[in-house]
Amino acid sequence: MSKVFLDWPAFPTAAERATKDEQLRANVRRATHTIRAKRGALAAERPDWQDLRDSAAAVKDEVLRHLDTYLEQLETKVREAGGVVHWAQDAEEANRIVTGLVQETGETEIVKVKSMLTEEIGLDAALEQAGISARETDLAAAIVQLGDDLPSHVVVPALHRNRTEIRDIFRREMGRHGRPAPDDLGDDPEELAEAARLHMRDKFLRAKVAVSGANFMIAETGTLVIVESEGNGRMCLTLPETLISVVGIEKVLPTWRDLEIFLQLLARNATGERMAPYTSSWTGTTDGDGPRTFHLVLVDNGRTRALADPVGRQALRCIRCGACMNICPVYERTGGHAYGSVYPGPIGAILNPLLKGPDDTQTASLPYASTLCGACNEVCPVCIRFTDVLLKLRSDVAEGDAEVKHPAEKAALKAVAGVMRHNPLWNAAVKSAGRAGAVLPTDMNLPGPLHGWTDSRTIPEIPAQSFRTWWKRTEGGTR
Amino acid sequence: MSAREAILGRIRAAVADLPDDPVEVPRAYLRGAPGITPGDREATVELFVTRVTEYGATVRRVPEADLPTAVAAALDERAARTAVVPDGLDPAWTAAWKGQVRRDVPALSTAQLDATDAVVSACAAAVADSGTIVLDAGPGQGRRALSLVPDVHVCVVREEQIGSALPEVIGRLDPRRPITWISGPSATADIEMIRVQGVHGPRRLTVLVTH
Ligand code: SF4
């Protein structure tokens, strides 16, 4: 059964569990540090980096302001190009539409391109209930699926797994879903990638239906864009007869030309490459090239709720590059699962309460899953001001339903303090930030001990003291 | 009320607090690659060669007259015995090669493509700054599956097709065509964020830059 984040413990409980898992912490630390370094070098290479970010933020703000017009324009253009457009208000409606479309084709095994939205709505589980097996083809998504696991990162959903764990999952599970992994499979990343290539190959060649998301949709032309590395995306977009793309309504861009901004930012910020190996774009259907049938399912699922929040709506600018989680000192220590959502890290801490409303203990705890150090503000390619949104959402929680508020607030503050343990300055700051939330400052000039951090914008390092045993045993988190 | 009307209605209500004017978009970013004088063709070509090489592709600069031998050498060094050529590819490019050339007319099945070792193609444009080749299914490029299923891709880029950076190139492309931007051979960083070359797309990419 495909897993979904259901009845997940609130951040404090989940984080406490996660920080005790030394293997997990070592894996997350190693991966986030690798990518931080690459990203830093490639962002620094562009003297116009800030200009690109400013442009990206402005384009997204324009899209959000006139989202109705852009979606109508997109719909018209997709139809003119031979596509069929569907609208879904929530997860259930989206799943029903996609299931129906797959059933019409009569297929019971389909291929998927990694898509966080389809994880968000639990599409794989919904298809499974209808007797349809949806096989993930992105390497990391396949590791998660084969391991009956949950995603922990938006770019690399299996970031919490190391090579040895991946080898074990491949050896154990591949044979149950197609071509088995070789018995003597080692844990070298090249060998693992080769095993995935062979396992996936016939699935691509046989597949009649593919489901994808999209990174961008162009209103002016009805074009969809997918950025990927492995070529599994290209396989899914090109070889099947039917393509169903399920996309959040906020993914639209006004013009084709706007891609010159986003394609220069995305891979640099996400994987530390100048461009990802493959970027594909398509407009409706093309005779003799690719799928003959194309469906676009536009999904709201809380996005209009987020849009109505004057401070929080900027979270909808997100292009899912993952940089905010890679840089986050809390994420580094808890991993992604603690956030109880397919969107972890700083973006998860703001987006989930905005999409779902902060009135259950899980989402109400998320705005506290931050030290307010502001490192995420600095790396976000669309200039989301996380600190502002976190404080606004803390104030919403504090003003909101009392049953949720008191336990959530207290426990969450304690949890983050625990995560960043034995740092008195930190603890004081977090407490003060909790109070600050109630008065809602709208700029970054925070009171008390936070002040210095927001000025210097450095990521506070945790003292070795609290992690001494762990540190020693893992050789500084490298094992 | 339909889902469409409900969503559009909620959007309008959600942003009612904002002024209706379009948000002004600054576009102060560079049009060309940083570090290159605009219009310096040689520097642009050199940058393209460097950047494509950094992805792990093989890149060679070849005078037009030597293309047939360069294509043959590129295919031979990957031990290719069969290669598909898209419609509109200059037949001279594969004339010096001893292997079997397959045309995609009538369209090869996916299984036939999977049993083909290589593809030789032209391109629609290229980007120096990011080391990217762009295919748009035009003459000499063919449908998308051709440059995807075979394991070896030999791509010919004419120097004048190379733009300095993305903003210079994007306006030359027609988004109504299916477009593939290729930056090196297929790769993944999904295991511990370490880059591994060669997954589902062609694992070997040779780019021949000609003038
Ligand atoms: S919020 Fe910003 S940094 Fe985080 S994933 Fe989204 S775009 Fe990237």
XYZ file of C-alpha atoms and ligand atoms in Angstrom:
698
model
C 0.000 0.000 0.000
C 1.397 3.404 -0.940
C 2.037 5.447 2.153
C 0.710 8.915 2.812
C 1.279 11.300 5.705
C -1.876 10.520 7.642
C -2.478 11.087 11.362
C 1.147 12.144 11.622
C 2.419 13.225 15.050
C 2.913 16.954 15.527
C 6.390 18.308 14.894
C 7.585 18.083 18.530
C 7.010 14.340 18.783
C 8.211 13.568 15.285
C 11.309 15.743 15.662
C 12.237 14.172 18.949
C 12.115 10.747 17.387
C 14.067 11.863 14.337
C 16.882 13.545 16.240
C 17.499 10.273 18.069
C 18.092 8.432 14.798
C 21.803 8.874 14.299
C 21.925 7.179 10.919
C 19.217 9.485 9.637
C 21.001 12.553 10.932
C 24.277 11.516 9.378
C 22.575 10.879 6.011
C 20.722 14.173 5.984
C 23.738 16.106 7.132
C 26.002 14.644 4.489
C 23.564 15.207 1.640
C 22.597 18.754 2.617
C 26.216 19.790 3.079
C 27.201 18.373 -0.313
C 24.487 20.280 -2.080
C 24.978 23.500 -0.123
C 28.545 23.763 -1.333
C 27.646 23.148 -4.987
C 24.765 25.571 -4.899
C 26.850 28.263 -3.268
C 29.518 28.081 -5.957
C 27.041 28.279 -8.823
C 24.998 31.111 -7.354
C 28.209 33.067 -6.765
C 29.170 32.603 -10.404
C 26.320 34.916 -11.470
C 26.998 38.588 -10.792
C 23.311 39.166 -11.577
C 22.009 36.558 -9.111
C 20.027 39.109 -7.101
C 18.581 40.574 -10.316
C 17.372 37.130 -11.368
C 15.783 36.603 -7.950
C 14.056 39.976 -8.033
C 12.676 39.251 -11.488
C 11.478 35.807 -10.467
C 9.690 37.116 -7.385
C 7.991 39.866 -9.393
C 6.841 37.513 -12.151
C 5.350 35.178 -9.540
C 3.624 38.071 -7.762
C 2.088 39.177 -11.040
C 0.891 35.620 -11.664
C -0.678 35.399 -8.209
C -2.377 38.786 -8.570
C -3.986 37.830 -11.881
C -4.104 34.079 -11.485
C -7.684 33.833 -12.745
C -6.815 35.492 -16.065
C -3.648 33.442 -16.579
C -5.430 30.168 -15.868
C -8.210 31.003 -18.314
C -5.647 31.922 -20.943
C -3.713 28.726 -20.281
C -6.866 26.640 -20.568
C -7.748 28.160 -23.941
C -4.255 27.628 -25.324
C -3.993 24.023 -24.129
C -7.381 23.262 -25.730
C -6.374 24.913 -29.002
C -3.278 22.710 -29.054
C -5.305 19.524 -28.674
C -5.203 19.017 -24.891
C -8.112 18.485 -22.501
C -8.256 20.609 -19.337
C -9.843 19.492 -16.037
C -10.205 21.402 -12.773
C -10.040 19.846 -9.311
C -10.902 21.688 -6.109
C -9.257 19.224 -3.768
C -7.228 16.028 -3.549
C -10.229 13.762 -3.734
C -11.570 15.382 -6.882
C -8.136 15.319 -8.539
C -7.658 11.641 -7.718
C -11.125 10.818 -9.016
C -10.445 12.595 -12.314
C -7.060 10.936 -12.860
C -8.356 7.492 -11.891
C -11.225 7.882 -14.349
C -8.883 8.953 -17.137
C -6.605 5.960 -16.567
C -9.589 3.589 -16.388
C -10.801 4.849 -19.767
C -7.558 3.604 -21.304
C -8.036 0.127 -19.759
C -4.430 0.098 -18.475
C -3.575 -1.268 -15.028
C 0.138 -0.392 -14.864
C 1.235 3.158 -15.598
C 4.479 5.108 -15.236
C 4.978 8.320 -13.289
C 7.387 11.227 -13.429
C 8.224 12.495 -9.947
C 5.675 15.064 -8.861
C 5.289 16.500 -5.380
C 1.687 17.414 -6.091
C 0.709 13.812 -6.781
C 2.381 12.915 -3.465
C 0.482 15.733 -1.773
C -2.866 14.402 -2.987
C -1.992 10.727 -2.402
C -2.573 9.776 -6.028
C -0.626 6.500 -5.972
C -2.749 5.160 -3.110
C -5.968 6.262 -4.840
C -4.943 4.516 -8.070
C -3.976 1.412 -6.131
C -7.477 1.216 -4.677
C -8.799 1.227 -8.218
C -6.464 -1.644 -9.113
C -3.972 0.528 -10.982
C -0.285 0.217 -10.207
C 1.550 3.520 -10.722
C 5.297 2.965 -10.900
C 7.602 5.830 -9.953
C 10.448 6.231 -12.455
C 12.583 8.961 -10.904
C 15.400 7.239 -9.024
C 14.738 8.865 -5.659
C 10.975 8.506 -5.983
C 11.454 4.844 -6.878
C 13.673 4.316 -3.808
C 10.881 5.751 -1.671
C 8.225 3.662 -3.410
C 10.190 0.406 -3.329
C 11.089 0.953 0.322
C 7.430 1.610 1.244
C 8.667 4.894 2.619
C 7.682 8.560 2.543
C 9.431 11.420 0.726
C 11.651 13.632 2.879
C 12.808 16.300 0.392
C 11.200 18.012 -2.613
C 14.091 17.478 -5.025
C 15.560 14.252 -3.679
C 12.686 12.462 -1.917
C 15.060 9.710 -0.708
C 17.612 12.128 0.725
C 17.323 10.428 4.113
C 18.644 7.139 2.706
C 22.320 6.352 2.207
C 23.804 4.093 -0.454
C 23.808 0.959 1.688
C 20.153 1.321 2.595
C 19.342 1.911 -1.079
C 21.230 -1.191 -2.104
C 19.291 -3.258 0.425
C 15.957 -1.876 -0.782
C 16.862 -2.621 -4.422
C 17.982 -6.155 -3.641
C 14.888 -6.888 -1.615
C 12.167 -5.170 -3.631
C 12.996 -4.816 -7.322
C 12.177 -8.441 -8.125
C 8.660 -8.030 -6.744
C 7.895 -5.285 -9.263
C 9.743 -6.377 -12.393
C 13.343 -7.054 -13.251
C 15.246 -7.937 -10.071
C 18.483 -6.279 -9.007
C 21.605 -8.416 -9.550
C 22.355 -10.639 -6.521
C 25.802 -9.169 -6.086
C 24.614 -5.546 -6.336
C 27.070 -3.304 -4.500
C 26.474 0.108 -2.967
C 28.442 2.206 -5.417
C 26.113 4.981 -6.700
C 26.998 4.097 -10.319
C 26.037 0.477 -9.801
C 22.798 1.479 -8.119
C 21.905 3.845 -10.964
C 22.606 1.079 -13.481
C 20.322 -1.324 -11.595
C 17.572 1.316 -11.737
C 18.141 1.819 -15.462
C 17.692 -1.848 -16.196
C 14.724 -2.280 -13.858
C 12.879 0.645 -15.398
C 13.706 0.034 -19.039
C 10.874 -2.332 -20.008
C 8.390 -0.318 -18.031
C 9.140 2.677 -20.240
C 9.054 0.690 -23.439
C 5.700 -0.923 -22.592
C 3.888 1.955 -20.867
C 0.743 3.263 -22.540
C -0.106 5.881 -19.913
C 2.095 8.310 -17.980
C 1.253 10.699 -15.155
C 3.419 13.764 -14.571
C 3.437 17.082 -12.796
C 5.067 20.177 -14.280
C 7.572 22.758 -13.139
C 6.027 25.543 -15.187
C 2.999 26.176 -17.410
C 3.067 29.041 -19.902
C -0.243 30.922 -20.127
C 0.600 32.699 -23.390
C 1.179 29.468 -25.321
C -0.318 26.598 -23.279
C 3.148 25.044 -22.953
C 4.146 22.769 -20.048
C 7.745 22.437 -18.859
C 9.473 19.669 -16.910
C 13.037 19.881 -15.611
C 14.740 16.576 -14.768
C 18.060 14.786 -14.750
C 17.772 11.134 -15.578
C 15.707 10.993 -18.753
C 12.879 9.152 -17.006
C 10.811 12.285 -17.516
C 11.536 12.302 -21.243
C 10.623 8.615 -21.451
C 7.272 9.266 -19.781
C 6.535 12.394 -21.809
C 7.467 10.844 -25.136
C 6.763 7.105 -25.382
C 3.229 6.532 -23.939
C 0.030 7.150 -25.876
C -1.676 9.082 -23.101
C -0.135 11.725 -20.866
C -1.933 13.074 -17.805
C -0.267 16.076 -16.151
C -1.513 17.012 -12.693
C -0.393 20.511 -11.769
C -1.025 23.035 -8.995
C -2.755 26.194 -10.187
C 0.122 28.391 -8.985
C 2.623 26.896 -11.453
C 1.634 29.177 -14.316
C 3.973 31.806 -15.821
C 2.714 34.562 -18.123
C 5.073 34.211 -21.106
C 7.519 31.821 -22.774
C 10.211 34.420 -22.275
C 9.777 34.266 -18.496
C 11.484 30.887 -18.611
C 14.779 32.698 -19.202
C 14.599 33.745 -15.555
C 13.413 30.535 -13.962
C 15.515 28.102 -15.980
C 18.626 30.056 -14.982
C 17.701 29.913 -11.302
C 16.195 26.477 -10.811
C 19.002 23.967 -11.420
C 21.687 26.220 -9.946
C 19.691 26.495 -6.748
C 18.338 22.947 -6.661
C 21.218 20.658 -7.605
C 24.123 23.050 -8.115
C 24.191 22.637 -11.894
C 24.001 25.355 -14.528
C 21.088 23.559 -16.067
C 19.630 20.151 -15.277
C 20.472 17.524 -17.928
C 17.014 17.627 -19.487
C 14.357 20.287 -19.774
C 11.335 19.281 -21.859
C 8.496 21.457 -23.055
C 5.388 20.518 -24.987
C 2.223 22.238 -26.101
C -0.860 20.033 -26.353
C -0.191 17.160 -28.734
C 2.041 16.938 -31.823
C 1.308 14.620 -34.754
C 3.809 11.790 -34.954
C 5.734 12.891 -31.871
C 4.781 11.841 -28.359
C 1.394 11.072 -26.781
C -1.744 11.295 -28.896
C -3.883 12.253 -25.910
C -2.973 14.924 -23.381
C -4.916 15.797 -20.229
C -4.096 18.660 -17.896
C -5.625 18.490 -14.413
C -5.401 21.850 -12.597
C -5.495 21.400 -8.834
C -6.386 23.886 -6.092
C -6.268 21.750 -2.893
C -5.801 24.694 -0.535
C -3.880 27.016 -2.820
C -6.702 29.555 -2.945
C -6.775 29.386 0.861
C -3.074 30.292 0.958
C -3.617 33.003 -1.645
C -6.106 34.740 0.634
C -3.463 35.255 3.339
C -1.879 38.661 2.676
C 1.436 37.732 4.300
C 1.428 34.019 3.534
C 0.519 34.149 -0.166
C 4.174 34.652 -1.113
C 4.685 30.952 -0.270
C 2.915 30.225 -3.567
C 5.891 31.673 -5.447
C 7.836 28.521 -4.519
C 9.442 26.658 -7.424
C 10.379 23.633 -5.246
C 14.136 23.957 -5.602
C 14.734 22.555 -2.116
C 17.412 25.130 -1.204
C 15.571 26.242 1.932
C 15.588 22.724 3.349
C 19.225 22.170 2.352
C 20.315 25.242 4.305
C 18.007 24.815 7.314
C 19.672 23.910 10.635
C 16.434 22.370 11.926
C 15.863 20.246 8.799
C 19.458 19.131 8.966
C 18.818 17.691 12.398
C 15.328 16.273 11.961
C 15.169 15.277 8.291
C 12.001 15.757 6.275
C 9.594 13.258 7.813
C 9.282 15.205 11.049
C 7.283 17.852 9.165
C 4.548 15.315 8.391
C 4.127 16.460 4.812
C 5.626 16.051 1.364
C 6.732 19.680 1.787
C 9.287 19.701 4.614
C 11.800 22.279 5.791
C 11.122 26.011 5.880
C 8.697 25.947 2.948
C 6.803 23.110 4.626
C 6.679 25.028 7.889
C 4.747 27.809 6.150
C 3.021 26.138 3.196
C 1.255 23.324 5.068
C -0.539 25.566 7.584
C -1.433 27.917 4.712
C -2.859 25.128 2.542
C -4.677 23.274 5.309
C -5.358 25.913 7.947
C -3.595 25.886 11.324
C -6.393 24.198 13.230
C -5.042 20.796 14.004
C -2.071 20.120 16.256
C 0.145 18.879 13.448
C -0.104 21.909 11.145
C -0.318 24.265 14.138
C 3.065 23.015 15.323
C 4.836 23.682 12.016
C 5.312 27.470 12.245
C 7.373 26.712 15.353
C 9.624 24.259 13.511
C 12.141 27.019 12.938
C 14.790 28.933 14.827
C 14.050 32.059 12.789
C 17.703 32.259 11.801
C 16.692 33.497 8.364
C 19.108 31.413 6.294
C 16.199 30.315 4.086
C 15.344 33.947 3.275
C 18.784 34.292 1.752
C 18.774 31.259 -0.532
C 15.217 31.288 -1.820
C 15.278 32.067 -5.571
C 11.856 33.737 -5.390
C 12.706 35.799 -2.300
C 10.133 34.307 0.067
C 10.468 36.053 3.435
C 10.028 33.002 5.599
C 10.593 34.827 8.863
C 7.686 37.193 8.221
C 5.360 34.353 7.300
C 6.408 32.179 10.247
C 5.694 34.981 12.689
C 2.350 35.724 11.082
C 1.369 32.068 11.288
C 2.503 31.810 14.918
C 0.221 34.688 15.651
C -2.637 32.904 13.839
C -2.047 29.844 15.981
C -1.891 31.914 19.154
C -5.124 33.726 18.284
C -6.817 30.596 17.060
C -8.578 27.625 18.547
C -7.474 27.306 22.180
C -7.565 23.537 22.090
C -4.841 23.548 19.484
C -2.986 26.625 20.492
C -1.624 26.099 23.988
C -0.284 22.579 23.707
C 0.974 23.246 20.214
C 2.793 26.417 21.037
C 4.431 25.200 24.197
C 5.407 21.814 22.892
C 6.684 23.179 19.621
C 8.898 25.787 21.225
C 10.305 23.137 23.494
C 10.920 20.833 20.572
C 12.936 23.303 18.535
C 14.909 24.199 21.626
C 15.539 20.496 22.070
C 16.645 20.112 18.500
C 19.120 22.950 18.908
C 19.864 21.955 22.480
C 22.244 23.593 24.939
C 22.378 26.908 23.269
C 21.082 29.447 25.788
C 21.021 32.262 23.273
C 19.023 30.080 20.986
C 16.491 29.105 23.626
C 15.987 32.669 24.700
C 15.561 33.732 21.116
C 13.028 31.074 20.335
C 10.970 31.975 23.384
C 11.114 35.617 22.584
C 10.125 34.887 19.007
C 7.103 33.040 20.309
C 5.994 36.139 22.141
C 6.912 38.318 19.228
C 4.542 36.295 17.108
C 1.602 37.649 19.024
C 2.441 41.239 18.130
C 3.375 40.358 14.569
C 6.264 42.477 13.398
C 6.059 42.904 9.655
C 9.713 43.535 8.981
C 12.827 41.629 9.860
C 13.915 43.875 12.725
C 13.106 41.425 15.430
C 13.321 42.244 19.092
C 15.691 40.756 21.606
C 18.341 38.184 20.914
C 17.031 37.520 17.405
C 18.132 40.918 16.341
C 21.768 40.005 15.902
C 20.976 36.960 13.817
C 18.814 38.671 11.348
C 21.485 41.284 10.902
C 24.370 38.929 10.400
C 22.260 36.291 8.644
C 24.562 33.488 9.521
C 23.432 30.008 10.407
C 24.164 29.481 14.044
C 26.270 26.391 14.566
C 25.257 24.098 17.360
C 27.795 23.563 20.103
C 29.411 20.156 19.967
C 28.510 19.634 23.636
C 25.005 18.334 23.090
C 26.004 16.058 20.278
C 29.312 14.862 21.590
C 28.562 11.171 21.698
C 26.880 11.192 18.367
C 29.610 13.297 16.867
C 32.328 10.964 18.050
C 30.605 7.838 16.904
C 29.845 9.204 13.465
C 33.131 11.022 12.941
C 31.533 14.398 12.779
C 28.394 13.223 11.072
C 30.223 11.942 8.039
C 29.355 8.309 8.590
C -21.178 25.436 -9.671
C -18.382 23.711 -11.583
C -14.962 23.181 -10.002
C -13.601 25.650 -12.547
C -16.001 28.416 -11.516
C -15.472 27.691 -7.831
C -11.679 27.901 -8.111
C -11.708 31.051 -10.245
C -14.191 32.632 -7.816
C -12.010 31.825 -4.821
C -8.963 33.263 -6.584
C -10.766 36.543 -7.277
C -11.938 36.806 -3.691
C -8.480 35.918 -2.347
C -6.659 38.749 -4.095
C -9.387 41.391 -3.834
C -7.212 43.351 -1.377
C -4.506 43.949 -4.002
C -4.441 46.766 -6.585
C -5.460 45.546 -10.026
C -2.435 47.026 -11.847
C 0.057 44.581 -13.280
C 3.048 43.983 -11.006
C 6.066 45.606 -12.593
C 8.745 43.047 -13.434
C 12.343 44.318 -13.358
C 14.589 42.574 -15.897
C 18.031 43.838 -14.942
C 19.690 40.420 -15.290
C 22.325 39.834 -17.973
C 21.291 38.954 -21.517
C 24.552 37.148 -22.210
C 26.982 34.931 -20.314
C 28.861 36.693 -17.498
C 32.509 37.328 -18.325
C 32.072 37.460 -22.099
C 31.992 40.592 -24.209
C 28.674 40.590 -26.060
C 29.289 39.657 -29.675
C 32.627 37.938 -29.063
C 31.902 34.836 -31.134
C 35.121 32.979 -30.446
C 34.761 33.403 -26.674
C 31.152 32.219 -26.906
C 32.094 29.064 -28.801
C 34.969 28.398 -26.402
C 32.704 28.791 -23.388
C 30.186 26.390 -24.917
C 32.898 23.792 -25.467
C 34.162 24.151 -21.879
C 30.725 23.937 -20.325
C 29.562 20.905 -22.309
C 32.841 19.157 -21.487
C 32.281 19.828 -17.771
C 29.087 17.761 -17.911
C 31.089 14.753 -19.018
C 30.260 14.926 -22.722
C 32.871 14.658 -25.466
C 33.189 17.853 -27.508
C 35.205 18.441 -30.671
C 35.557 21.420 -32.975
C 35.507 20.205 -36.554
C 35.629 22.060 -39.897
C 32.510 21.275 -41.989
C 34.524 19.302 -44.538
C 35.767 16.916 -41.849
C 32.318 16.169 -40.387
C 31.873 12.786 -42.104
C 35.095 11.406 -40.594
C 34.369 13.032 -37.221
C 30.861 11.488 -37.099
C 32.269 8.078 -38.058
C 34.962 8.359 -35.380
C 32.430 9.401 -32.730
C 30.219 6.392 -33.507
C 33.125 3.957 -33.748
C 34.667 4.958 -30.431
C 31.365 4.061 -28.756
C 31.343 0.756 -30.659
C 28.010 1.619 -32.299
C 26.939 -0.686 -35.123
C 23.562 0.852 -35.916
C 22.510 4.489 -35.916
C 19.182 6.167 -36.618
C 19.175 9.391 -38.626
C 16.258 11.837 -38.479
C 14.626 13.123 -41.624
C 16.454 16.103 -43.088
C 19.899 15.185 -41.759
C 22.613 15.915 -44.324
C 23.405 12.425 -45.760
C 27.048 13.453 -46.179
C 27.476 13.462 -42.366
C 27.089 9.695 -42.101
C 28.560 8.859 -45.536
C 32.006 7.909 -44.206
C 30.668 5.549 -41.552
C 30.712 1.792 -42.166
C 27.896 0.927 -39.722
C 24.227 0.493 -40.562
C 22.238 3.729 -40.970
C 18.480 3.487 -40.242
C 16.025 6.103 -41.388
C 12.917 6.839 -39.336
C 10.660 6.504 -42.402
C 8.271 4.867 -41.770
C 8.609 5.553 -38.056
C 10.631 2.883 -36.232
C 8.856 1.096 -33.389
C 10.042 1.716 -29.841
C 11.499 -1.802 -29.800
C 13.424 -1.099 -33.016
C 14.746 2.140 -31.537
C 15.756 0.295 -28.385
C 17.729 -2.101 -30.580
C 19.526 0.817 -32.257
C 22.871 1.809 -30.778
C 23.098 5.476 -31.664
C 21.446 8.573 -33.084
C 23.102 11.291 -35.161
C 21.271 14.619 -35.086
C 21.508 18.312 -35.799
C 20.109 20.836 -33.309
C 17.947 23.975 -33.272
C 20.157 26.140 -31.074
C 22.752 25.975 -28.304
C 23.541 27.936 -25.141
C 27.159 28.630 -24.190
C 26.669 29.693 -20.566
C 24.907 26.491 -19.527
C 26.481 24.163 -22.122
C 23.084 23.262 -23.529
C 21.961 21.946 -26.911
C 18.349 22.520 -27.914
C 16.342 20.166 -30.134
C 12.971 21.257 -31.503
C 12.025 18.322 -33.749
C 13.002 20.346 -36.826
C 14.971 19.062 -39.849
C 17.804 16.731 -38.910
C 16.410 16.302 -35.369
C 13.236 14.269 -35.768
C 10.728 13.233 -33.122
C 11.800 13.275 -29.487
C 12.142 9.509 -29.065
C 15.035 9.378 -31.560
C 17.439 11.315 -29.343
C 16.212 9.507 -26.226
C 16.075 5.744 -26.634
C 19.451 4.942 -28.305
C 22.321 4.990 -25.813
C 24.723 7.126 -27.856
C 23.899 10.617 -29.135
C 26.141 12.397 -31.624
C 24.928 15.970 -32.103
C 26.237 18.448 -34.665
C 26.135 22.113 -33.643
C 26.963 24.891 -36.094
C 28.931 27.703 -34.443
C 26.399 30.342 -35.453
C 23.689 28.414 -33.590
C 25.414 29.000 -30.244
C 23.963 31.867 -28.242
C 25.780 33.328 -25.270
C 23.117 32.696 -22.581
C 19.513 31.621 -22.277
C 17.917 35.068 -22.744
C 19.647 35.311 -26.110
C 18.353 31.952 -27.309
C 14.847 31.556 -25.968
C 13.275 34.034 -28.365
C 14.544 32.047 -31.358
C 12.498 29.008 -30.382
C 8.875 28.271 -31.180
C 7.180 26.924 -28.022
C 4.462 25.240 -30.067
C 7.040 22.651 -31.098
C 8.134 19.995 -28.599
C 11.479 21.225 -27.280
C 14.224 19.371 -25.412
C 17.101 21.226 -23.754
C 20.002 18.838 -23.238
C 22.817 19.739 -20.829
C 25.192 16.819 -20.901
C 24.418 13.104 -20.741
C 21.660 11.853 -18.456
C 22.655 11.957 -14.804
C 21.353 11.678 -11.276
C 22.293 13.080 -7.887
C 19.638 11.099 -6.058
C 22.082 8.974 -4.080
C 23.667 11.137 -1.382
C 23.557 14.123 -3.751
C 26.544 12.722 -5.644
C 26.378 13.153 -9.400
C 26.360 9.895 -11.360
C 26.363 10.030 -15.115
C 24.130 7.879 -17.266
C 20.669 6.764 -16.253
C 17.747 6.513 -18.674
C 18.616 8.970 -21.405
C 21.656 8.476 -23.666
C 24.654 7.727 -21.481
C 27.160 8.943 -24.047
C 26.936 12.344 -25.687
C 29.355 13.627 -28.321
C 28.937 17.181 -29.543
C 30.646 18.185 -32.800
C 30.961 21.938 -33.159
C 31.388 22.838 -36.799
C 32.035 25.988 -38.836
S 10.604 28.104 -0.794
Fe 12.192 28.995 -2.091
S 14.068 27.919 -1.467
Fe 12.358 26.703 -0.632
S 11.928 25.161 -2.193
Fe 10.592 26.902 -2.625
S 11.719 28.148 -4.109
Fe 13.206 26.760 -3.170
